[in-house]
Structure formats: structure tokens, C-alpha cells
XYZ file of C-alpha atoms in Angstrom:
656
model
C 82.111 98.311 91.217
C 80.051 97.849 88.108
C 79.700 99.290 84.700
C 76.146 98.230 84.383
C 75.074 101.785 84.636
C 77.434 102.803 81.900
C 76.595 100.349 79.182
C 73.422 98.462 79.858
C 70.123 99.437 81.324
C 71.165 102.648 82.989
C 67.776 103.685 84.293
C 68.175 103.920 88.071
C 66.076 101.683 90.239
C 64.398 102.618 93.460
C 65.122 100.796 96.696
C 61.746 99.084 96.538
C 62.422 97.908 93.005
C 65.802 96.598 94.110
C 64.247 94.514 96.844
C 61.418 93.261 94.634
C 63.476 92.363 91.561
C 66.935 91.454 92.827
C 68.066 88.139 91.328
C 69.503 85.665 93.801
C 70.507 83.048 91.189
C 72.284 83.471 87.875
C 69.323 82.148 85.909
C 67.104 84.816 87.464
C 69.065 87.571 85.679
C 67.059 88.763 82.683
C 70.111 89.479 80.519
C 71.507 86.005 81.071
C 68.225 84.373 80.145
C 68.117 86.324 76.892
C 71.782 85.477 76.281
C 71.028 81.784 76.741
C 68.217 81.929 74.187
C 70.425 83.849 71.761
C 73.218 81.312 72.195
C 70.900 78.382 71.523
C 69.681 80.044 68.313
C 73.259 80.730 67.197
C 74.158 77.096 67.830
C 71.117 76.031 65.825
C 72.235 78.267 62.945
C 75.697 76.739 63.063
C 74.289 73.211 63.017
C 71.984 74.175 60.159
C 75.002 75.271 58.166
C 76.718 71.945 58.804
C 73.734 69.979 57.503
C 73.473 72.178 54.382
C 70.197 73.834 55.333
C 68.879 76.568 53.033
C 70.231 80.075 53.456
C 66.856 81.538 54.510
C 66.691 79.055 57.414
C 70.181 79.967 58.621
C 69.552 83.688 58.176
C 66.288 83.477 60.107
C 67.968 81.732 63.051
C 70.788 84.315 63.085
C 68.353 87.218 62.824
C 66.223 85.974 65.726
C 69.395 85.379 67.786
C 70.438 88.974 67.021
C 67.077 90.415 68.049
C 66.999 88.437 71.308
C 70.571 89.336 72.259
C 70.280 92.986 71.215
C 67.101 93.436 73.244
C 69.204 93.502 76.429
C 71.108 96.654 75.446
C 69.764 98.367 72.298
C 66.627 99.883 73.973
C 68.687 101.308 76.843
C 71.312 102.542 74.371
C 68.641 104.442 72.463
C 67.370 105.973 75.718
C 70.917 107.057 76.539
C 71.365 108.574 73.101
C 68.129 110.497 73.586
C 69.748 112.019 76.693
C 72.990 112.729 74.864
C 74.926 109.939 76.578
C 77.305 107.612 74.740
C 78.778 104.377 76.110
C 79.995 100.961 75.145
C 76.395 99.981 74.369
C 76.486 102.561 71.587
C 79.606 100.914 70.204
C 77.932 97.534 70.268
C 74.848 98.885 68.502
C 76.947 100.446 65.738
C 78.916 97.229 65.390
C 75.727 95.201 65.036
C 74.223 97.650 62.521
C 77.447 97.694 60.529
C 77.558 93.909 60.414
C 73.926 93.730 59.267
C 74.511 96.312 56.536
C 77.329 94.133 55.225
C 75.134 91.070 55.370
C 77.028 89.563 58.332
C 73.989 88.892 60.520
C 75.682 85.989 62.292
C 78.558 88.208 63.396
C 76.142 90.807 64.728
C 74.259 88.105 66.635
C 77.489 86.800 68.192
C 78.428 90.288 69.425
C 74.977 90.749 70.939
C 75.224 87.320 72.604
C 78.609 88.097 74.231
C 77.533 91.533 75.400
C 74.323 90.159 76.930
C 76.417 87.791 79.059
C 78.602 90.677 80.234
C 75.544 92.777 81.133
C 73.967 89.896 83.037
C 77.031 89.234 85.154
C 77.293 92.914 86.070
C 73.631 93.045 87.147
C 74.120 89.929 89.274
C 77.101 91.456 91.059
C 75.104 94.621 91.809
C 72.289 92.538 93.288
C 74.774 90.735 95.550
C 76.033 94.099 96.795
C 72.535 95.338 97.610
C 71.801 92.167 99.580
C 75.002 92.772 101.543
C 73.805 96.213 102.609
C 70.631 94.772 104.099
C 72.723 92.168 105.930
C 74.402 95.040 107.767
C 71.143 96.119 109.308
C 70.410 92.565 110.486
C 73.041 93.101 113.195
C 70.520 95.271 115.040
C 68.247 93.147 117.285
C 64.514 93.030 116.604
C 63.658 94.509 119.986
C 65.169 96.408 122.891
C 64.291 96.686 126.588
C 63.952 100.190 128.062
C 63.026 101.641 131.438
C 60.014 103.950 131.098
C 57.986 105.237 134.033
C 59.827 102.840 136.333
C 58.848 99.741 134.352
C 60.680 97.596 131.818
C 59.189 97.907 128.335
C 60.097 95.986 125.206
C 60.107 98.204 122.098
C 61.323 98.071 118.509
C 64.713 99.751 117.911
C 62.988 102.377 115.747
C 61.031 103.524 118.834
C 64.138 104.312 120.875
C 64.634 107.990 121.706
C 67.665 109.893 122.936
C 67.691 109.795 126.740
C 65.985 106.408 127.056
C 67.552 104.023 129.566
C 68.167 100.782 127.668
C 68.732 97.505 129.523
C 71.169 95.109 127.830
C 71.463 91.567 129.173
C 74.522 89.308 128.813
C 74.899 88.005 125.263
C 72.535 90.569 123.715
C 73.391 92.962 120.912
C 72.988 96.680 121.465
C 70.088 98.134 119.488
C 71.631 101.593 119.125
C 74.497 103.801 120.345
C 74.674 105.022 123.911
C 76.682 105.586 127.093
C 76.900 103.047 129.904
C 75.402 104.409 133.126
C 75.467 101.220 135.228
C 77.295 97.921 134.992
C 80.593 96.616 133.689
C 81.279 94.072 130.972
C 83.670 92.775 128.350
C 82.154 94.098 125.114
C 82.652 92.489 121.692
C 82.900 95.507 119.364
C 84.494 93.696 116.427
C 81.487 94.426 114.197
C 82.037 98.168 114.595
C 85.733 98.755 115.264
C 87.418 95.478 114.350
C 88.986 95.201 117.826
C 90.354 91.655 117.946
C 89.589 91.000 121.642
C 86.665 92.217 123.778
C 87.170 95.564 125.464
C 86.397 96.276 129.078
C 83.566 98.778 129.397
C 81.965 100.479 132.369
C 80.073 103.609 133.452
C 80.795 106.574 131.179
C 82.041 104.477 128.247
C 80.476 104.927 124.803
C 78.994 101.812 123.189
C 77.766 101.185 119.651
C 74.867 99.488 117.889
C 75.611 95.908 116.880
C 78.137 95.342 119.680
C 77.664 92.160 121.735
C 77.439 92.420 125.507
C 79.594 90.008 127.484
C 78.797 88.657 130.935
C 77.511 91.750 132.735
C 74.111 93.419 132.646
C 74.202 97.015 131.449
C 72.051 100.084 131.742
C 72.774 102.284 128.723
C 71.574 105.821 128.060
C 70.523 106.066 124.408
C 72.321 108.846 122.515
C 71.185 108.266 118.910
C 68.102 107.003 117.139
C 68.087 103.821 115.087
C 68.201 105.915 111.892
C 71.481 107.598 112.885
C 73.414 104.976 114.848
C 76.784 103.445 113.924
C 75.394 100.730 111.651
C 73.053 103.145 109.879
C 76.013 105.431 109.166
C 77.936 102.462 107.756
C 75.040 101.675 105.419
C 74.831 105.288 104.218
C 78.560 105.404 103.473
C 78.438 102.124 101.568
C 75.369 103.152 99.575
C 76.908 106.489 98.597
C 80.216 104.940 97.544
C 78.558 102.135 95.598
C 76.558 104.786 93.749
C 79.793 106.637 92.959
C 81.333 103.459 91.604
C 78.239 102.638 89.597
C 78.533 105.893 87.642
C 82.230 105.471 86.864
C 83.080 104.666 83.281
C 84.933 101.657 82.016
C 87.713 101.715 79.448
C 85.454 101.004 76.461
C 83.052 103.765 77.540
C 85.834 106.327 77.757
C 86.968 105.396 74.264
C 83.405 105.404 72.944
C 82.637 108.986 73.955
C 84.910 110.685 71.408
C 85.023 107.790 68.907
C 81.331 107.319 68.123
C 80.431 110.955 67.351
C 83.692 111.330 65.452
C 82.830 108.381 63.214
C 79.302 109.663 62.561
C 80.473 113.197 61.768
C 83.223 111.934 59.451
C 80.829 109.690 57.497
C 78.304 112.507 57.154
C 80.924 114.983 55.944
C 82.248 112.484 53.392
C 78.756 111.915 51.988
C 77.792 115.610 51.898
C 81.043 117.156 50.647
C 81.669 114.317 48.213
C 78.168 114.661 46.773
C 78.669 118.393 46.299
C 82.006 117.941 44.528
C 81.393 114.696 42.646
C 79.070 111.784 41.973
C 76.698 111.429 44.959
C 76.313 107.683 44.382
C 80.052 107.072 44.668
C 80.568 109.250 47.711
C 77.519 108.029 49.611
C 78.739 104.484 49.015
C 82.226 105.441 50.224
C 80.727 107.093 53.287
C 78.928 103.836 54.003
C 82.167 101.895 53.583
C 83.942 104.351 55.914
C 81.157 103.913 58.478
C 81.505 100.140 58.281
C 85.314 100.356 58.344
C 85.123 102.472 61.493
C 82.548 100.253 63.190
C 84.342 98.991 66.296
C 83.632 95.275 65.927
C 87.039 94.179 67.206
C 86.980 96.813 69.972
C 83.519 95.756 71.111
C 84.441 92.102 71.413
C 88.059 92.398 72.578
C 87.396 93.616 76.121
C 84.489 91.219 76.904
C 86.474 88.203 75.679
C 89.468 89.207 77.800
C 87.250 89.826 80.827
C 85.486 86.471 80.573
C 88.785 84.613 80.195
C 90.545 86.533 82.976
C 87.696 86.237 85.486
C 87.514 82.491 84.921
C 91.256 82.190 85.436
C 91.087 84.341 88.578
C 88.611 81.900 90.094
C 91.197 79.154 89.659
C 93.604 81.356 91.620
C 91.068 81.544 94.445
C 89.701 85.010 93.604
C 86.080 85.840 92.780
C 86.130 88.984 90.592
C 82.731 90.639 90.242
C 82.708 91.812 86.647
C 84.802 93.590 84.073
C 84.958 96.960 85.847
C 86.377 95.253 88.951
C 88.965 93.448 86.821
C 90.070 96.692 85.180
C 90.359 98.435 88.555
C 92.258 95.460 89.984
C 94.876 95.805 87.263
C 95.222 99.561 87.783
C 95.644 99.553 91.586
C 98.960 100.861 92.936
C 98.164 101.178 96.647
C 96.915 98.552 99.106
C 95.270 99.315 102.469
C 95.148 96.236 104.697
C 92.861 95.644 107.649
C 94.606 93.913 110.546
C 92.164 91.593 112.290
C 91.186 88.653 110.106
C 93.264 89.877 107.171
C 96.865 90.147 108.321
C 95.994 88.071 111.379
C 94.114 84.779 111.584
C 91.540 86.221 114.045
C 92.336 83.374 116.421
C 94.044 84.759 119.568
C 96.718 82.542 121.068
C 99.107 82.534 124.040
C 102.417 84.081 122.974
C 104.180 84.511 126.324
C 103.990 83.469 129.982
C 105.902 85.272 132.733
C 106.267 83.623 136.165
C 107.255 84.631 139.688
C 107.289 83.315 143.258
C 108.646 79.915 142.200
C 105.821 79.035 139.807
C 106.459 77.333 136.473
C 104.942 78.149 133.086
C 102.910 74.931 133.201
C 101.519 75.718 136.669
C 100.422 79.211 135.611
C 98.655 77.928 132.513
C 97.096 75.038 134.436
C 95.535 77.319 137.059
C 94.349 79.796 134.409
C 92.766 76.983 132.397
C 91.063 75.627 135.517
C 89.071 78.867 135.711
C 88.640 79.395 131.950
C 86.922 76.027 131.486
C 83.933 77.658 133.159
C 84.175 80.864 131.107
C 82.741 81.935 127.770
C 85.242 84.787 127.384
C 86.971 84.748 123.957
C 90.394 84.620 125.653
C 89.430 81.353 127.309
C 89.865 79.377 124.093
C 93.416 80.676 123.673
C 94.441 79.688 127.203
C 92.757 76.290 127.001
C 94.490 75.600 123.686
C 97.865 76.160 125.399
C 97.266 73.405 127.979
C 96.986 69.641 127.639
C 94.847 68.326 130.491
C 92.741 70.535 132.711
C 91.237 69.897 136.145
C 88.333 72.403 136.369
C 88.017 74.670 139.359
C 84.881 74.811 141.485
C 82.752 77.715 142.701
C 83.898 79.747 139.675
C 82.424 83.241 139.644
C 82.825 85.987 137.063
C 83.621 89.471 138.322
C 82.148 91.650 135.588
C 84.788 93.623 133.736
C 87.563 92.248 135.930
C 88.115 88.479 135.837
C 87.317 85.125 137.475
C 87.609 83.603 140.943
C 87.341 79.966 142.020
C 88.731 77.123 144.143
C 90.652 73.939 143.468
C 92.065 71.474 145.983
C 91.218 73.873 148.799
C 93.139 76.750 147.276
C 91.764 80.067 146.035
C 92.734 81.075 142.511
C 91.986 84.252 140.613
C 92.478 85.340 136.996
C 92.015 88.909 135.804
C 93.221 92.089 134.228
C 96.005 94.248 135.684
C 94.407 96.820 137.907
C 91.997 94.369 139.414
C 94.925 92.158 140.364
C 98.225 93.744 141.419
C 101.031 92.598 139.073
C 103.637 93.233 141.773
C 107.013 91.853 140.612
C 105.532 91.214 137.146
C 104.812 94.904 136.456
C 107.656 95.146 133.959
C 106.589 91.924 132.216
C 103.002 93.147 131.886
C 104.179 96.422 130.350
C 106.395 94.501 127.926
C 103.474 92.271 126.894
C 101.199 95.235 126.314
C 103.852 97.056 124.293
C 104.087 93.941 122.124
C 100.403 94.343 121.305
C 99.141 91.561 123.562
C 96.378 91.388 126.165
C 97.900 90.531 129.548
C 96.024 88.617 132.271
C 97.367 87.848 135.746
C 97.071 84.573 137.667
C 96.901 84.611 141.471
C 97.179 81.615 143.818
C 96.157 82.046 147.466
C 96.374 85.859 147.201
C 99.858 85.663 145.694
C 100.466 86.568 142.030
C 102.360 83.753 140.308
C 102.260 84.622 136.614
C 101.130 86.740 133.688
C 99.830 85.373 130.386
C 100.052 87.310 127.107
C 97.359 86.588 124.503
C 97.547 88.058 121.017
C 95.891 87.589 117.655
C 98.953 86.411 115.760
C 99.889 87.270 112.204
C 99.174 84.802 109.451
C 102.369 82.846 108.727
C 102.511 84.248 105.199
C 101.704 87.878 106.124
C 105.288 89.210 106.104
C 105.986 87.342 102.869
C 102.957 88.864 101.175
C 103.709 92.418 102.325
C 107.290 92.082 101.098
C 106.026 90.786 97.741
C 103.603 93.695 97.386
C 106.370 96.186 98.127
C 108.648 94.572 95.557
C 105.848 94.768 93.005
C 105.679 98.521 93.532
C 102.590 98.793 95.727
C 102.297 101.290 98.572
C 101.095 99.297 101.617
C 99.258 100.710 104.651
C 97.511 99.147 107.652
C 94.101 100.381 108.826
C 92.727 98.949 112.065
C 90.332 99.614 114.891
C 92.743 98.040 117.354
C 94.757 100.069 119.855
C 98.031 101.800 118.996
C 100.277 99.333 120.801
C 98.845 96.255 119.102
C 98.855 97.923 115.677
C 102.435 99.163 115.992
C 103.772 95.830 117.220
C 102.164 93.752 114.488
C 102.989 96.293 111.777
C 106.634 96.173 112.804
C 106.587 92.373 112.592
C 104.997 92.311 109.165
C 107.010 95.146 107.627
C 104.435 97.931 107.186
C 105.482 101.538 107.769
C 102.175 103.394 107.324
C 99.889 102.417 110.222
C 96.583 104.004 111.252
C 95.067 102.723 114.503
C 91.934 103.102 116.645
C 89.756 103.798 113.612
C 85.998 103.585 113.443
C 84.358 102.586 110.133
C 83.852 106.171 108.983
C 87.487 106.948 109.883
C 88.664 104.090 107.674
C 86.522 105.386 104.818
C 87.987 108.893 105.165
C 91.532 107.544 105.201
C 90.909 105.428 102.117
C 89.540 108.538 100.390
C 92.814 110.306 101.194
C 94.863 107.379 99.878
C 92.775 107.307 96.681
C 93.704 110.932 96.042
C 97.363 109.888 95.880
C 97.080 106.671 93.824
C 94.463 104.041 92.810
C 93.920 102.140 96.059
C 92.480 98.766 97.019
C 91.135 98.058 100.510
C 91.468 94.523 101.868
C 89.252 93.582 104.812
C 86.995 90.902 106.218
C 84.565 92.444 108.686
C 81.434 94.547 108.964
C 83.550 97.472 110.134
C 85.494 97.312 106.859
C 82.409 97.699 104.628
C 82.567 101.526 104.234
C 86.281 101.416 103.399
C 85.739 98.535 100.954
C 83.079 100.594 99.204
C 85.083 103.839 99.267
C 88.246 102.337 97.770
C 88.816 102.136 94.028
C 88.591 98.400 94.621
C 87.323 96.464 97.648
C 88.834 93.034 98.351
C 87.351 90.712 100.975
C 88.945 87.699 102.594
C 86.212 85.298 101.512
C 86.655 82.238 103.683
C 87.206 84.238 106.873
C 85.162 87.316 106.012
C 81.637 88.248 106.982
C 78.849 88.120 104.415
C 78.685 91.910 104.524
C 82.362 92.304 103.577
C 82.133 89.719 100.798
C 78.994 91.269 99.293
C 80.301 94.833 99.509
C 83.693 94.049 97.991
C 84.476 93.931 94.274
C 86.812 90.949 94.701
C 86.619 88.104 97.229
C 89.634 85.934 98.026
C 87.976 82.596 98.650
C 90.873 80.920 100.459
C 92.535 81.661 103.789
C 96.011 81.999 102.250
C 96.862 85.689 101.911
C 99.322 84.830 99.136
C 96.331 84.808 96.796
C 96.421 88.621 97.024
C 99.685 89.328 95.114
C 98.852 86.445 92.771
C 95.535 88.075 91.920
C 97.143 91.482 91.414
C 99.719 90.015 89.036
C 97.036 88.186 87.090
C 94.883 91.331 86.796
C 97.807 93.459 85.616
C 98.502 90.922 82.872
C 94.835 90.847 81.866
C 94.756 94.646 81.738
C 97.821 94.680 79.480
C 96.039 92.264 77.147
C 92.956 94.509 77.166
C 95.081 97.512 76.227
C 96.777 95.503 73.472
C 93.400 94.568 72.016
C 92.112 98.119 72.281
C 95.251 99.463 70.636
C 94.992 96.923 67.820
C 91.302 97.710 67.311
C 91.850 101.475 67.200
C 94.884 101.063 64.949
C 92.809 98.978 62.577
C 90.104 101.651 62.428
C 92.707 104.356 61.826
C 94.167 102.340 58.931
C 90.876 101.300 57.322
C 89.209 104.734 57.258
C 91.639 106.407 54.784
C 91.788 103.254 52.650
C 87.996 103.173 52.436
C 87.808 106.927 51.851
C 90.194 106.710 48.874
C 88.294 103.769 47.453
C 91.269 101.418 47.799
C 89.222 98.970 49.865
C 85.638 98.074 49.109
C 82.969 96.562 51.304
C 84.158 92.979 50.853
C 87.751 93.816 51.765
C 86.679 95.803 54.826
C 84.527 92.911 56.043
C 87.395 90.466 55.557
C 89.828 92.652 57.533
C 87.324 93.040 60.367
C 86.800 89.282 60.516
C 90.551 88.649 60.670
C 90.962 91.320 63.355
C 88.233 89.751 65.473
C 90.004 86.396 65.290
C 93.261 88.035 66.387
C 91.785 89.942 69.359
C 89.775 86.912 70.472
C 92.901 84.743 70.375
C 94.830 87.396 72.283
C 92.008 87.824 74.805
C 91.892 84.096 75.470
C 95.498 84.360 76.684
C 94.145 86.129 79.769
C 92.647 82.794 80.773
C 95.982 81.061 81.051
C 97.286 80.678 84.573
C 100.435 79.285 86.058
C 101.562 78.898 89.657
C 103.152 82.131 90.754
C 106.246 81.442 92.824
C 106.594 83.657 95.854
C 109.774 83.833 97.919
C 109.715 82.048 101.242
C 109.086 84.071 104.331
C 112.713 83.941 105.367
C 113.781 85.501 102.083
C 110.953 88.012 102.260
C 111.969 89.297 105.653
C 112.943 92.846 104.862
C 115.069 95.299 106.769
C 113.518 95.957 110.209
C 110.781 98.565 110.094
C 109.624 101.032 112.698
C 105.881 101.523 112.509
C 104.727 105.105 112.660
C 101.260 104.953 114.176
C 98.677 107.646 113.590
C 95.243 107.945 115.135
C 91.897 108.459 113.526
C 91.708 111.543 111.332
């Protein structure tokens, strides 16, 4: 989310211009370069004053600093005014003009310097978002293999047509959506659905662009073109929602719309009516004093100072906040939608249970399973291997696509696979229990006799229940959105204490649900994967788990939590709410000051000098108050045992 469109250069850019001019480093941002020059000139003017330089020298330095800083927003403000649009840039222009009229060129230059920094940071955050959108499309491979006229042909994904038979080898990404016609595999669909473990797929199953094929070769009938596949739809959703956010107004803009024309009309009426009823010289001068008294100097500087201080403090809390609009939204959020995989969970599946039968022990079951998994690249293999100490690998290991593994050790035949391929027999009840707990169950067979079942699940982060309990105590409505199956979602939601659960969601489903939640209350979406990008963009505020998240999620989000500890989330919310309160205090003080100064100037009680003095004092007060937003202190959260709430029963709903 950015207010760059609302207060800086609001002329929209084309996609080509975005790609040609996007800054990748802070110093490549035009506004920040101008701000740096303006700051150097202001520093030179300050030093000149210390060494008793002549007034013309100091004034020249301040004037040049003003021109350089104002160049980043005054031209665009004038273009907006020509279109009848008023924003915070208008406020800043009036403040600068008012300061110059009073002879306070240095103050005007300082305001222009601060606002240039704010504009530059917003433009940089927008550029990061646009780069993230292009990263989405990089998940599509550069080429695809199709069967045409009985021969294999390599083509670009853009040349694929509905009805083509696409060949997908093990380890390859799918170039577009389709339906499997031949072959079975374990498909990694985490990029599209967020499913924490690969899903078994075979003839008749739908598959999506960007998914990674497992061990089996597939023949897939293409159902969509590259321009309309799953990833392309994600990009369109994100682009549309980012555009919506870009046109939203920030607090200062909303205040500016009625304030600026009101001030101008009031000053004009005072000059005209006063001149008709009395001495024109007196009333024109009073109108000028009223205009200066109403110039929002304190208002213009109060929010940027608070934003700069609060964003810097947020970084020390492990949160990267992308600009003032994101900070304001962060403080206003009252609902939180949490992704499951990689957000509530660590995205590292582990063994949570082992059931045995026919005289086998837990250690024997794990040992035989690990003997086969040492030869496997299946994601579940790492979890099983991590649960064993020493492993003697099996020989003659063969993968049965979409089913499991077979092999030999010490003259014995061992098999590992999913229920259905292997008969669970006496472990049927245990397998059902494991699946109801949200785990993936695999069976181990020794010499054609089942000896055990292993449950593997992506476990919750240790602090997840603590964080959810803290959010609920702070008054947030918490919901879980996931692409995982109903059983897994319900089990983990019950463990963590979330009542509102929505499972088996595709990216567009998540975006629609977030839209519904936004209609009820300002909502933040917290996620870490490619499949979360549309929901992150649709929410009032997108929050990415930075250390664990994909580049796409981090770039699309408005806030990135840079650590792996989820406790940064309630800490960041608390910090943003405090910063927003400080913003509102400064705005209230600034508006109150204007309301008090206007009648005093109108009645001639205060002259130009007095008005200038009051404005200067007010700026000192709001700056000092804004700096408070930069103070941080460790936020104590209750331990998980204390946070454990009354048992919850998760009500699971499917995709809308």
C-alpha cells in the first residue's frame, strides 16, 4: 500500500515505464537524491549561520534547498490542482508558500526536505512490489514439451493451446494448467495451493501451472493458455488490488480535501468583504495573516516525523514497514487472517506418531522406513530420517509412482507407502486417527506383513498458540485461511485456538474471502507463499513472514516480519497502534492550533510575528511528540502455558 499516488507524482506509469525506470537501490530513487541535495544545502546554511556568514549567503543556501526539495512535489501538486484534486502535497505547498511569505525560507526548505524523503520511500516500496509481480511469472518454465503429430516438440509456454498433450518429466514445473491423462506422481503444489506436503495425482486429476512434478512422468492435456493459467490469474488479482491500494487516501489527504479550499475561501472572503466595509489595506493584510495562520505547517510535518520514527522503531522489532500508508493501516487493523503453512507452522514436516503391530517396536518401524527413504527425494523422507539415529540403507530400492517404495535389506523385502496401496489391516483405526489429526500416514511392511504406521505432520510453531491468544486478548478477530485439506486445517486450528477456519482454498478463493472479511472490519492477511500473494494484496494490509517467506510474498506485502518468531506479529500491531495514536494527537493539535489562530488573526489580536512564533512552537511540540513513536521497549507476552485458552472446536468451511 502506498500513498505515492495521493501526494507525490500521481501521473500513472505504463508497464514498460515501470520496467525501464524501477529503482532497485535507495539512491536510484529520484526523490531521495533531491532530498539528499536539499539536506546538504540546509546543513550548509546552518553551518554558515554558526560561522556568522552574511544573511544573503544563508538565505541563498536556504532558497536553493527549498527549490530542490520542492521540485519533487510542487510540479505534481500543480498538475493535480489543474485536475481539481487536492492532497497532502497541496498542504505542503501552502505551508512552504506561507513560510516564504513570512520570511521563514529555512522552515519552508526543511518541510520540503522531509516530504521529499517520504515521497522517495513510497516510490521505492512501489518498485519493490512491481518486481515481486514479475517474480511470480518466473515460476513458469521457459519451455514445455508437447506431443504434436506423433512427435515430441519443445515450445515456449505462450505457444501452448488447449488440447495439447504436454509431457512433464520428473522434477519439472508445469508450464500451464491441465488434466493428467497418463502417469501418477506426488505433485508439489505449494506454490499454488499452499498444501504442506505433496499430493498424489493421477489420471483425471487437475494440475496447475508452477506446480513441481515428483518422481513420475506425466502426460497432461492442456486446458488453459499461458495468459489465463493459475499464475497469470494470481498476477492479475495482485495488480488490480495494488492499484486499488495505490488510489486510497492517507490521513493527511483526507484532512486536506476540505481544509485547503476552506482556508482559501475564508481568506478571500475576508479580503473582499473587509475591503468593501473598511480599509482595504488593513483587511487584505489580515486576510494574509489568516492565510498564514491557517497554513498547516505543524500538520504537514507531524505525520512524516511520526512515520519516520515509527518505521525505524518497527525495524528494531523485526518488522519492515513499507511506508507511511502501511503504518497507518497497520494501526487501524482489527482483523487478522493467518495462512497455515509457513506462518502458523514451521513448514518443516516431522514425525508426530508411530503405531505398531505384529510385535514390531517403534524403533524397528522407523528404522525400516528410513532404510528406504535414504534413497528417496520425497519431502516426507527428511521427516522420517530426522526421527532416526543410524540408518542402514536398503538395496534395490524402487519407487512406485504415486504409491511408495520397495526394497531389500538383509534378505528381507520391505515396502513403504500410502494406505490403499498397502493394506493397513489391524492398523486401520490408527491410520484413521492419524488422518483426523491432520497428519499424512504412511505404512511400513516387512516380508508382506504390515508392522507399523507413521504419522507425519507440519507442526505448529511453538509460539503459535501464544500469539493467537495474545491477538484475541488485544481485540483482534482471527481466522485461518489455507489450501490444505479440511482434516489438517481443523486439527491444527483446534490446537492453536482459532475458531474461524477456511480450508482447501486456491489463491483466488483466499482473495475472495479476504474481501469478505474486509467488509466487516479492517483486515490484515499474514502469509509466506506465492499462493498467498492475491490475499496479501487484497487485504487492507499484507504481512509476510520475511525469513521463511518467498520473494513474491515479501514484495507483495506491505509489512515483512524479518524473523521466524511469530511473536513479532502482536508486537508490531501494538507498536503501530501507538504510532497511530501519536499521529492522531499531532493532527488534533495541529487542527486545534489552526482553529485558534484564525479568529485571533481575523480580529487583529495576533500579527504576523506572533503567528510565526506560535507556528514555530507548535512544530517543536509535534516533532517532539512524533519522535516518541521511535521509542521501543520489549513487549512481554504471556508464556504459552498461560496463553492456552479454553479448548476450541474448529468450524471448517470450504472454498467460497
